Amino acid sequence: MKQLEYATPEPLHSADASRQLEQSLAGTLPPHALMQSAGLALARLALALTPHAKTIWLACGPGNNGGDGLEAAVHLKQWGKQAVVNWLGRPDSAPVDAVLSWARARDAGVLFSEAPPPSFELCIDALLGIGRVRPPTGQLAQYLARVNASAAPVLAVDLPSGLNPDTGQAPDWAVRAQLTLSLLTLKPGLFTAQGRDCTGVVWFDALGTSEQARQASASAKLIAPAQINSRSHDSHKGSYGDVAVIGGASGMTGAALLAARAALYAGAGRVFVGLLDDRLVADPVQPELMFRSIASLRLESMTVVAGCGGATAIRDSLPRILSTSSRLVLDADALNALAQDSQLQLLLRARATRCRDTVLSPHPLEAARLLGVATALVQADRLAAAQQLAERFDCVVVLKGSGTVVAAPGQLSAINPSGSARLASAGTGDVLAGMIGARLAAGQGAFQAACETVYQHGLTADQWPQQRPFSASRLARS
């Protein structure tokens, strides 16, 4: 068992893949052994997190998630804790393993009750796990409300009750836990959409499942930190490529400048700026940036970052950008123009046939426009939406938001675990686009460049000093 540190690209499993892996593993073990292992892992974590707790409330559902809680109660009772269990199951209808754990808990003297204890130092949510349910009623609804009203920390078993394991969608009644112990597999829903708000700190116990088996059956993966590669001493600015930022319509030049500065600080050899509003001829803050007319830029030898602050004016430049740029990041208003023009979409798809790397970096509303659906449908299944975009336009897609998704045709999608609400401010997306552009210019493949940049972008926000004001312009320089 370990607290996730995201040092490696951990595999993620859908609910169906998790169940299949569970069945496969259970078939190699003695009966009830897997639930006993899960309960012991849960009890150990509960003890480690709250060693001085006297009373621990275990809210246990009628299925195997509840069985894990019942099994944990046995150990907690044996270790001197007052384990109070509310069990929604019945011995004549619960799964076999859960009934065995109920019998063990009863025989161990665990206190069963209809009502939660009046006070407790830890609450264990073992109500639903990966089970999909209708809106709760009766005692289940009462227990869920009491869990969410708890002043004590809440430890969720496998994932917080109500959280969709595949999409991260969470209804209003879903549990908001401070800690989550994911068992056997990690689920995508823990890390995207509302998942991160529901799960708190994630711990993981593979329960003896091999890394090979989990990798082979993965539905997605977590992005891990990139290895830091030092630059060769025998290199020069030409070794790291040229980035051209095209955007910045009237009143919106700041977005283009943010992207350009980010590309420069991220290591691009040279950064050119082609503004749609060409009244600005120099950046007084960043004199290294080279301002050129868009027509004079030699796009065939450059990585282009297009659309930041482009407004509708970017539309006229897109046919040339799509047709000639060596590598390309499309953001913001370039995406909006693309969504409205089928001819631009044809030019975009044609880039893949010429082996030219392209990255789209939409936020959910921009992704919805590209797909021709409501934003809510994109957010309802972020992994599926990102993959659909990647397949439709034959390029890498960075679907921004909580748990940013990076997708590419024919590849396992990746979810970014870094980042915080600090990034919910103007200009941070422009900075991300510029940073991706710098990595592309240096020769990285589009998918790798997107994954590594998204992680670093989020990590910078995570590590930002509390006392230091945060803004996109500061982020660009970090």
XYZ file of C-alpha atoms in Angstrom:
478
model
C 0.000 0.000 0.000
C 1.280 3.472 -0.841
C 0.215 7.066 -1.007
C 0.276 8.025 -4.662
C 3.257 10.169 -5.553
C 2.707 10.031 -9.335
C 6.346 9.186 -10.009
C 5.444 6.614 -12.670
C 2.682 6.473 -15.317
C 0.248 4.412 -13.239
C -2.317 2.404 -15.248
C -5.992 3.296 -14.809
C -8.889 0.865 -15.146
C -12.542 1.322 -15.930
C -15.131 -0.317 -13.707
C -15.542 -3.205 -16.156
C -11.780 -3.724 -16.482
C -11.455 -3.617 -12.690
C -14.131 -6.278 -12.261
C -12.469 -8.521 -14.827
C -9.109 -8.154 -13.122
C -10.735 -8.881 -9.757
C -12.339 -12.056 -11.085
C -9.076 -13.180 -12.619
C -7.152 -12.625 -9.390
C -9.828 -14.177 -7.177
C -9.672 -17.329 -9.283
C -6.067 -17.858 -8.227
C -6.733 -17.402 -4.491
C -8.575 -19.344 -1.783
C -12.239 -18.340 -1.281
C -12.713 -15.024 0.559
C -8.971 -14.295 0.514
C -9.243 -11.191 -1.658
C -11.831 -9.515 0.576
C -9.762 -10.379 3.638
C -6.719 -8.740 2.047
C -8.756 -5.654 1.166
C -10.182 -5.374 4.680
C -6.768 -5.741 6.278
C -5.314 -3.043 4.006
C -8.195 -0.741 4.897
C -7.830 -1.356 8.630
C -4.081 -0.754 8.516
C -4.531 2.548 6.719
C -7.260 3.651 9.112
C -5.003 2.875 12.064
C -2.031 4.650 10.503
C -4.043 7.760 9.671
C -5.850 8.041 13.008
C -3.767 6.081 15.536
C -5.439 7.751 18.515
C -9.013 7.298 17.334
C -11.273 5.637 19.885
C -14.432 5.249 17.839
C -14.491 4.517 14.112
C -17.769 4.538 12.231
C -17.977 2.169 9.266
C -20.901 2.833 6.906
C -21.147 -0.403 4.936
C -23.269 -1.047 1.868
C -24.923 -4.336 0.898
C -22.282 -5.389 -1.649
C -18.616 -6.291 -1.660
C -17.555 -2.720 -0.880
C -19.471 -3.082 2.357
C -17.813 -6.472 2.846
C -14.405 -4.774 2.752
C -15.615 -2.467 5.498
C -16.925 -5.367 7.574
C -13.604 -7.143 7.241
C -11.757 -4.001 8.339
C -14.032 -3.751 11.379
C -12.809 -7.163 12.549
C -9.214 -5.972 12.682
C -10.020 -2.591 14.195
C -11.964 -4.308 16.977
C -9.065 -6.687 17.598
C -6.697 -3.707 17.791
C -8.698 -2.076 20.551
C -10.864 0.328 18.575
C -14.578 0.792 19.025
C -15.712 -0.163 15.525
C -19.350 0.770 14.984
C -20.898 -0.690 11.831
C -24.047 0.335 10.000
C -24.625 -2.462 7.473
C -27.221 -2.138 4.737
C -26.917 -5.783 3.740
C -28.713 -8.930 4.907
C -27.171 -12.354 5.463
C -29.764 -13.969 3.187
C -29.167 -11.676 0.188
C -25.641 -10.206 0.371
C -22.785 -11.603 -1.771
C -21.142 -14.703 -0.317
C -17.879 -12.980 0.603
C -19.693 -10.107 2.303
C -21.751 -12.581 4.364
C -18.576 -14.347 5.471
C -17.110 -11.023 6.601
C -20.357 -10.128 8.384
C -20.141 -13.409 10.294
C -16.517 -12.757 11.204
C -17.384 -9.265 12.435
C -20.314 -10.556 14.478
C -18.182 -13.275 16.039
C -15.418 -10.750 16.812
C -17.845 -8.645 18.848
C -18.075 -5.717 16.450
C -20.916 -3.378 17.395
C -23.693 -3.308 14.780
C -26.124 -0.413 14.933
C -28.953 1.117 12.921
C -27.727 4.639 13.631
C -24.271 6.198 13.358
C -22.490 6.732 16.672
C -23.009 10.179 18.227
C -19.302 10.928 17.946
C -16.368 9.330 16.165
C -12.846 10.199 15.111
C -12.903 8.572 11.664
C -15.653 7.683 9.210
C -15.120 4.902 6.684
C -17.307 5.137 3.589
C -17.795 1.563 2.386
C -21.286 2.110 1.009
C -21.117 1.830 -2.768
C -17.602 1.554 -4.213
C -17.700 1.190 -8.005
C -21.344 0.149 -7.953
C -23.672 2.274 -10.077
C -26.878 3.249 -8.323
C -29.958 5.383 -8.706
C -30.359 8.445 -6.477
C -30.283 7.105 -2.922
C -33.341 6.711 -0.707
C -34.064 5.513 2.792
C -31.204 4.542 5.070
C -28.625 4.803 2.288
C -29.538 8.441 1.732
C -29.419 9.076 5.480
C -25.977 7.511 5.834
C -24.613 9.429 2.850
C -25.885 12.695 4.297
C -24.362 11.873 7.674
C -21.016 10.994 6.084
C -20.916 14.322 4.272
C -21.853 16.164 7.457
C -19.047 14.491 9.383
C -16.634 16.724 11.240
C -14.228 13.773 11.410
C -12.130 12.818 8.376
C -13.767 10.490 5.852
C -11.847 7.572 4.356
C -13.521 6.184 1.218
C -13.073 2.546 0.229
C -12.083 2.098 -3.424
C -13.690 5.423 -4.369
C -16.136 7.808 -2.703
C -19.727 6.597 -2.886
C -21.580 8.091 -5.844
C -18.467 9.024 -7.830
C -18.510 7.522 -11.319
C -15.348 5.409 -11.568
C -15.015 5.910 -15.325
C -15.858 9.602 -15.814
C -15.394 11.380 -12.475
C -18.971 12.653 -12.539
C -20.437 13.092 -9.078
C -24.045 13.902 -8.148
C -24.775 16.317 -5.332
C -25.206 13.476 -2.861
C -21.832 11.861 -3.605
C -19.389 11.544 -0.721
C -16.686 14.187 -0.400
C -13.853 12.305 1.281
C -10.574 13.571 2.655
C -8.870 10.242 1.909
C -9.484 7.423 -0.537
C -7.973 3.940 -0.573
C -8.271 2.586 -4.114
C -8.074 -1.197 -4.138
C -6.756 -3.530 -6.835
C -6.792 -0.807 -9.527
C -6.823 2.956 -9.880
C -9.906 4.304 -11.613
C -9.967 7.228 -14.085
C -12.793 8.932 -12.219
C -10.543 9.531 -9.236
C -8.496 12.023 -11.224
C -10.746 13.982 -13.576
C -13.959 16.057 -13.567
C -15.286 16.155 -9.978
C -13.080 13.251 -8.949
C -10.314 15.245 -7.346
C -12.777 17.265 -5.271
C -14.357 14.045 -3.984
C -11.323 11.878 -3.276
C -8.873 13.985 -1.292
C -5.536 12.219 -0.844
C -5.423 8.941 -2.786
C -3.795 5.798 -1.453
C -3.464 2.608 -3.460
C -3.119 -1.101 -2.705
C -2.859 -3.481 -5.667
C -3.736 -6.449 -3.386
C -1.076 -8.588 -4.997
C -2.001 -7.884 -8.613
C 1.112 -7.778 -10.759
C 2.211 -4.631 -12.517
C 2.238 -6.593 -15.762
C -1.394 -7.631 -15.383
C -2.502 -4.099 -14.580
C -0.589 -2.604 -17.493
C -2.019 -5.150 -19.902
C -5.635 -4.381 -18.996
C -5.400 -0.598 -18.523
C -8.094 1.718 -19.877
C -5.970 4.877 -19.510
C -2.930 6.016 -17.577
C -1.731 8.786 -15.304
C 0.849 11.239 -16.568
C 4.101 11.069 -14.607
C 6.848 13.689 -14.255
C 9.269 13.913 -17.148
C 12.897 13.048 -16.681
C 14.970 16.205 -16.688
C 17.413 16.105 -19.568
C 20.263 18.559 -19.324
C 21.135 20.430 -22.478
C 24.257 19.489 -24.331
C 27.078 21.959 -23.771
C 27.794 21.784 -27.483
C 24.459 23.262 -28.550
C 23.097 26.593 -29.716
C 19.774 28.349 -30.185
C 19.234 26.535 -33.456
C 19.315 23.246 -31.568
C 16.012 24.022 -29.874
C 13.946 25.266 -32.764
C 11.916 28.339 -33.650
C 8.446 29.070 -32.319
C 6.116 31.518 -34.044
C 3.146 32.760 -32.027
C 0.331 34.034 -34.237
C -2.581 35.731 -32.518
C -3.244 38.873 -30.559
C -6.083 40.673 -32.310
C -6.993 44.221 -31.360
C -7.393 44.485 -27.595
C -6.133 40.915 -27.088
C -2.385 41.141 -27.656
C -1.716 40.078 -24.070
C -2.720 36.484 -24.829
C -0.188 36.198 -27.663
C 2.534 37.765 -25.528
C 1.853 35.320 -22.704
C 2.204 32.380 -25.091
C 5.385 33.827 -26.595
C 7.010 34.515 -23.245
C 6.070 31.014 -22.056
C 7.691 29.484 -25.138
C 10.831 31.512 -24.530
C 11.096 30.548 -20.851
C 10.308 26.917 -21.706
C 13.467 26.793 -23.807
C 12.635 27.591 -27.411
C 15.727 28.667 -29.344
C 14.000 31.685 -30.867
C 10.473 33.042 -30.542
C 8.806 35.146 -33.197
C 5.533 36.989 -32.707
C 3.113 37.707 -35.516
C 0.347 39.892 -34.156
C -3.008 40.278 -35.854
C -2.968 43.756 -34.374
C 0.447 44.818 -35.641
C 0.641 48.146 -33.874
C 2.895 46.623 -31.209
C 6.423 46.298 -32.592
C 8.336 45.282 -29.457
C 7.736 43.806 -26.027
C 9.256 46.139 -23.420
C 9.186 43.358 -20.828
C 10.714 40.657 -23.042
C 13.045 42.191 -25.643
C 14.194 38.742 -26.816
C 10.884 38.295 -28.637
C 11.121 39.111 -32.313
C 8.091 40.786 -33.900
C 7.416 40.109 -37.562
C 4.561 40.506 -39.984
C 2.647 37.270 -40.296
C 3.275 37.182 -44.041
C 7.042 37.241 -43.529
C 7.182 34.246 -41.165
C 8.672 31.093 -42.698
C 6.152 28.700 -41.183
C 7.463 25.622 -42.967
C 10.504 25.613 -40.676
C 8.738 26.692 -37.490
C 6.544 25.412 -34.719
C 3.460 27.620 -34.784
C 1.259 28.432 -31.783
C -1.910 29.918 -33.252
C -5.090 31.392 -31.830
C -4.149 32.967 -28.516
C -6.189 36.169 -28.447
C -6.971 35.720 -32.119
C -10.654 36.652 -32.043
C -12.290 36.226 -35.479
C -9.257 37.764 -37.176
C -7.275 34.521 -36.904
C -9.593 32.887 -39.449
C -7.878 34.421 -42.490
C -4.433 33.168 -41.421
C -5.459 29.590 -40.681
C -5.390 28.117 -44.209
C -1.707 29.028 -44.584
C -0.881 27.990 -41.018
C -2.547 24.593 -41.435
C -1.009 23.977 -44.839
C 2.591 25.039 -44.247
C 3.596 25.001 -40.566
C 6.037 22.273 -39.613
C 4.529 21.653 -36.169
C 1.405 23.283 -34.792
C -0.448 24.070 -31.568
C -4.007 25.331 -32.069
C -5.617 27.090 -29.128
C -8.490 29.383 -28.226
C -9.914 31.331 -31.170
C -8.183 29.140 -33.736
C -10.281 26.277 -32.372
C -13.460 28.319 -32.555
C -12.735 29.176 -36.193
C -12.010 25.530 -36.911
C -15.326 24.446 -35.396
C -17.205 26.696 -37.813
C -15.395 25.815 -41.045
C -15.391 22.369 -42.660
C -12.666 23.380 -45.111
C -10.305 24.217 -42.259
C -11.122 20.848 -40.741
C -10.096 19.128 -43.970
C -6.790 20.997 -43.918
C -6.263 19.951 -40.317
C -6.855 16.264 -41.025
C -4.551 16.450 -44.029
C -1.621 17.371 -41.789
C -1.478 13.836 -40.404
C -1.098 12.390 -43.910
C 2.035 14.551 -44.270
C 3.341 13.435 -40.841
C 3.113 16.934 -39.365
C 2.548 17.091 -35.613
C -0.521 18.966 -34.413
C -1.817 19.590 -30.897
C -5.280 20.985 -30.126
C -5.674 22.436 -26.622
C -9.384 23.139 -26.049
C -11.158 23.886 -22.825
C -14.518 22.069 -22.467
C -16.579 24.721 -24.267
C -14.170 24.785 -27.229
C -14.181 20.983 -27.314
C -17.977 21.025 -27.353
C -17.985 23.389 -30.328
C -15.561 21.155 -32.212
C -17.735 18.104 -31.533
C -21.025 19.909 -32.111
C -22.425 18.967 -28.698
C -23.265 20.647 -25.400
C -20.449 21.342 -22.956
C -22.186 19.144 -20.383
C -21.769 16.144 -22.685
C -18.032 16.772 -22.934
C -17.730 16.984 -19.162
C -19.928 13.925 -18.695
C -17.150 11.750 -20.156
C -13.941 13.705 -20.622
C -11.873 10.692 -21.675
C -14.340 9.768 -24.397
C -14.653 13.362 -25.630
C -10.887 13.834 -25.890
C -10.458 10.531 -27.713
C -13.291 11.366 -30.097
C -11.638 14.671 -30.970
C -8.260 13.003 -31.473
C -9.731 10.410 -33.812
C -11.850 12.928 -35.713
C -8.993 15.302 -36.458
C -6.130 12.776 -36.390
C -3.997 14.731 -33.950
C -3.119 15.059 -30.269
C -5.785 16.664 -28.071
C -5.258 18.321 -24.699
C -8.690 18.650 -23.070
C -8.061 21.145 -20.293
C -9.782 21.175 -16.910
C -9.539 19.357 -13.616
C -7.661 16.224 -14.581
C -6.580 17.401 -18.034
C -6.867 14.584 -20.581
C -4.287 14.031 -23.331
C -5.491 11.822 -26.193
C -4.079 10.671 -29.520
C -5.325 8.295 -32.229
C -4.591 4.680 -31.403
C -2.987 5.448 -28.030
C -3.974 4.975 -24.421
C -5.271 8.315 -23.158
C -3.514 9.977 -20.235
C -4.894 11.988 -17.305
C -2.840 14.652 -15.579
C -2.773 14.429 -11.766
C -1.029 17.780 -11.209
C -2.548 21.258 -11.092
C -4.762 23.260 -8.802
C -7.521 25.854 -8.836
C -4.852 28.534 -9.219
C -4.934 27.701 -12.912
C -8.570 28.809 -13.112
C -7.509 32.310 -14.108
C -7.104 34.263 -17.330
C -4.101 33.507 -19.507
C -2.954 30.197 -18.046
C -4.136 28.369 -21.175
C -2.092 30.716 -23.367
C 0.949 29.893 -21.249
C 0.315 26.171 -21.679
C 0.076 26.531 -25.469
C 3.403 28.373 -25.598
C 5.088 25.770 -23.408
C 3.859 22.927 -25.633
C 5.160 24.822 -28.633
C 8.637 25.018 -27.125
C 8.783 21.255 -26.568
C 7.595 20.556 -30.104
C 10.213 22.937 -31.490
C 12.915 21.059 -29.583
C 11.959 17.850 -31.395
C 9.660 16.017 -28.988
C 6.767 14.028 -30.390
C 3.374 15.662 -29.987
C 1.897 13.228 -27.439
C 4.993 13.205 -25.236
C 5.347 16.979 -25.477
C 1.712 17.479 -24.483
C 1.880 15.087 -21.529
C 5.133 16.453 -20.120
C 4.057 20.070 -20.534
C 0.654 19.581 -18.963
C 2.245 17.916 -15.945
C 4.892 20.636 -15.513
C 2.308 23.402 -15.987
C 0.159 21.897 -13.223
C 3.094 21.144 -10.936
C 4.198 24.771 -11.069
C 0.781 25.808 -9.791
C 0.872 23.114 -7.095
C 4.230 24.305 -5.805
C 3.433 28.012 -5.959
C 4.195 29.690 -2.606
C 1.016 30.571 -0.741
C 2.213 34.071 0.046
C 3.175 34.876 -3.542
C 0.466 36.305 -5.859
C -0.291 34.026 -8.793
C -0.990 35.116 -12.363
C -0.453 33.815 -15.879
C 2.395 36.271 -16.472
C 4.196 34.949 -13.394
C 3.459 31.382 -14.452
C 5.005 32.041 -17.882
C 8.300 32.993 -16.239
C 8.459 29.985 -13.943
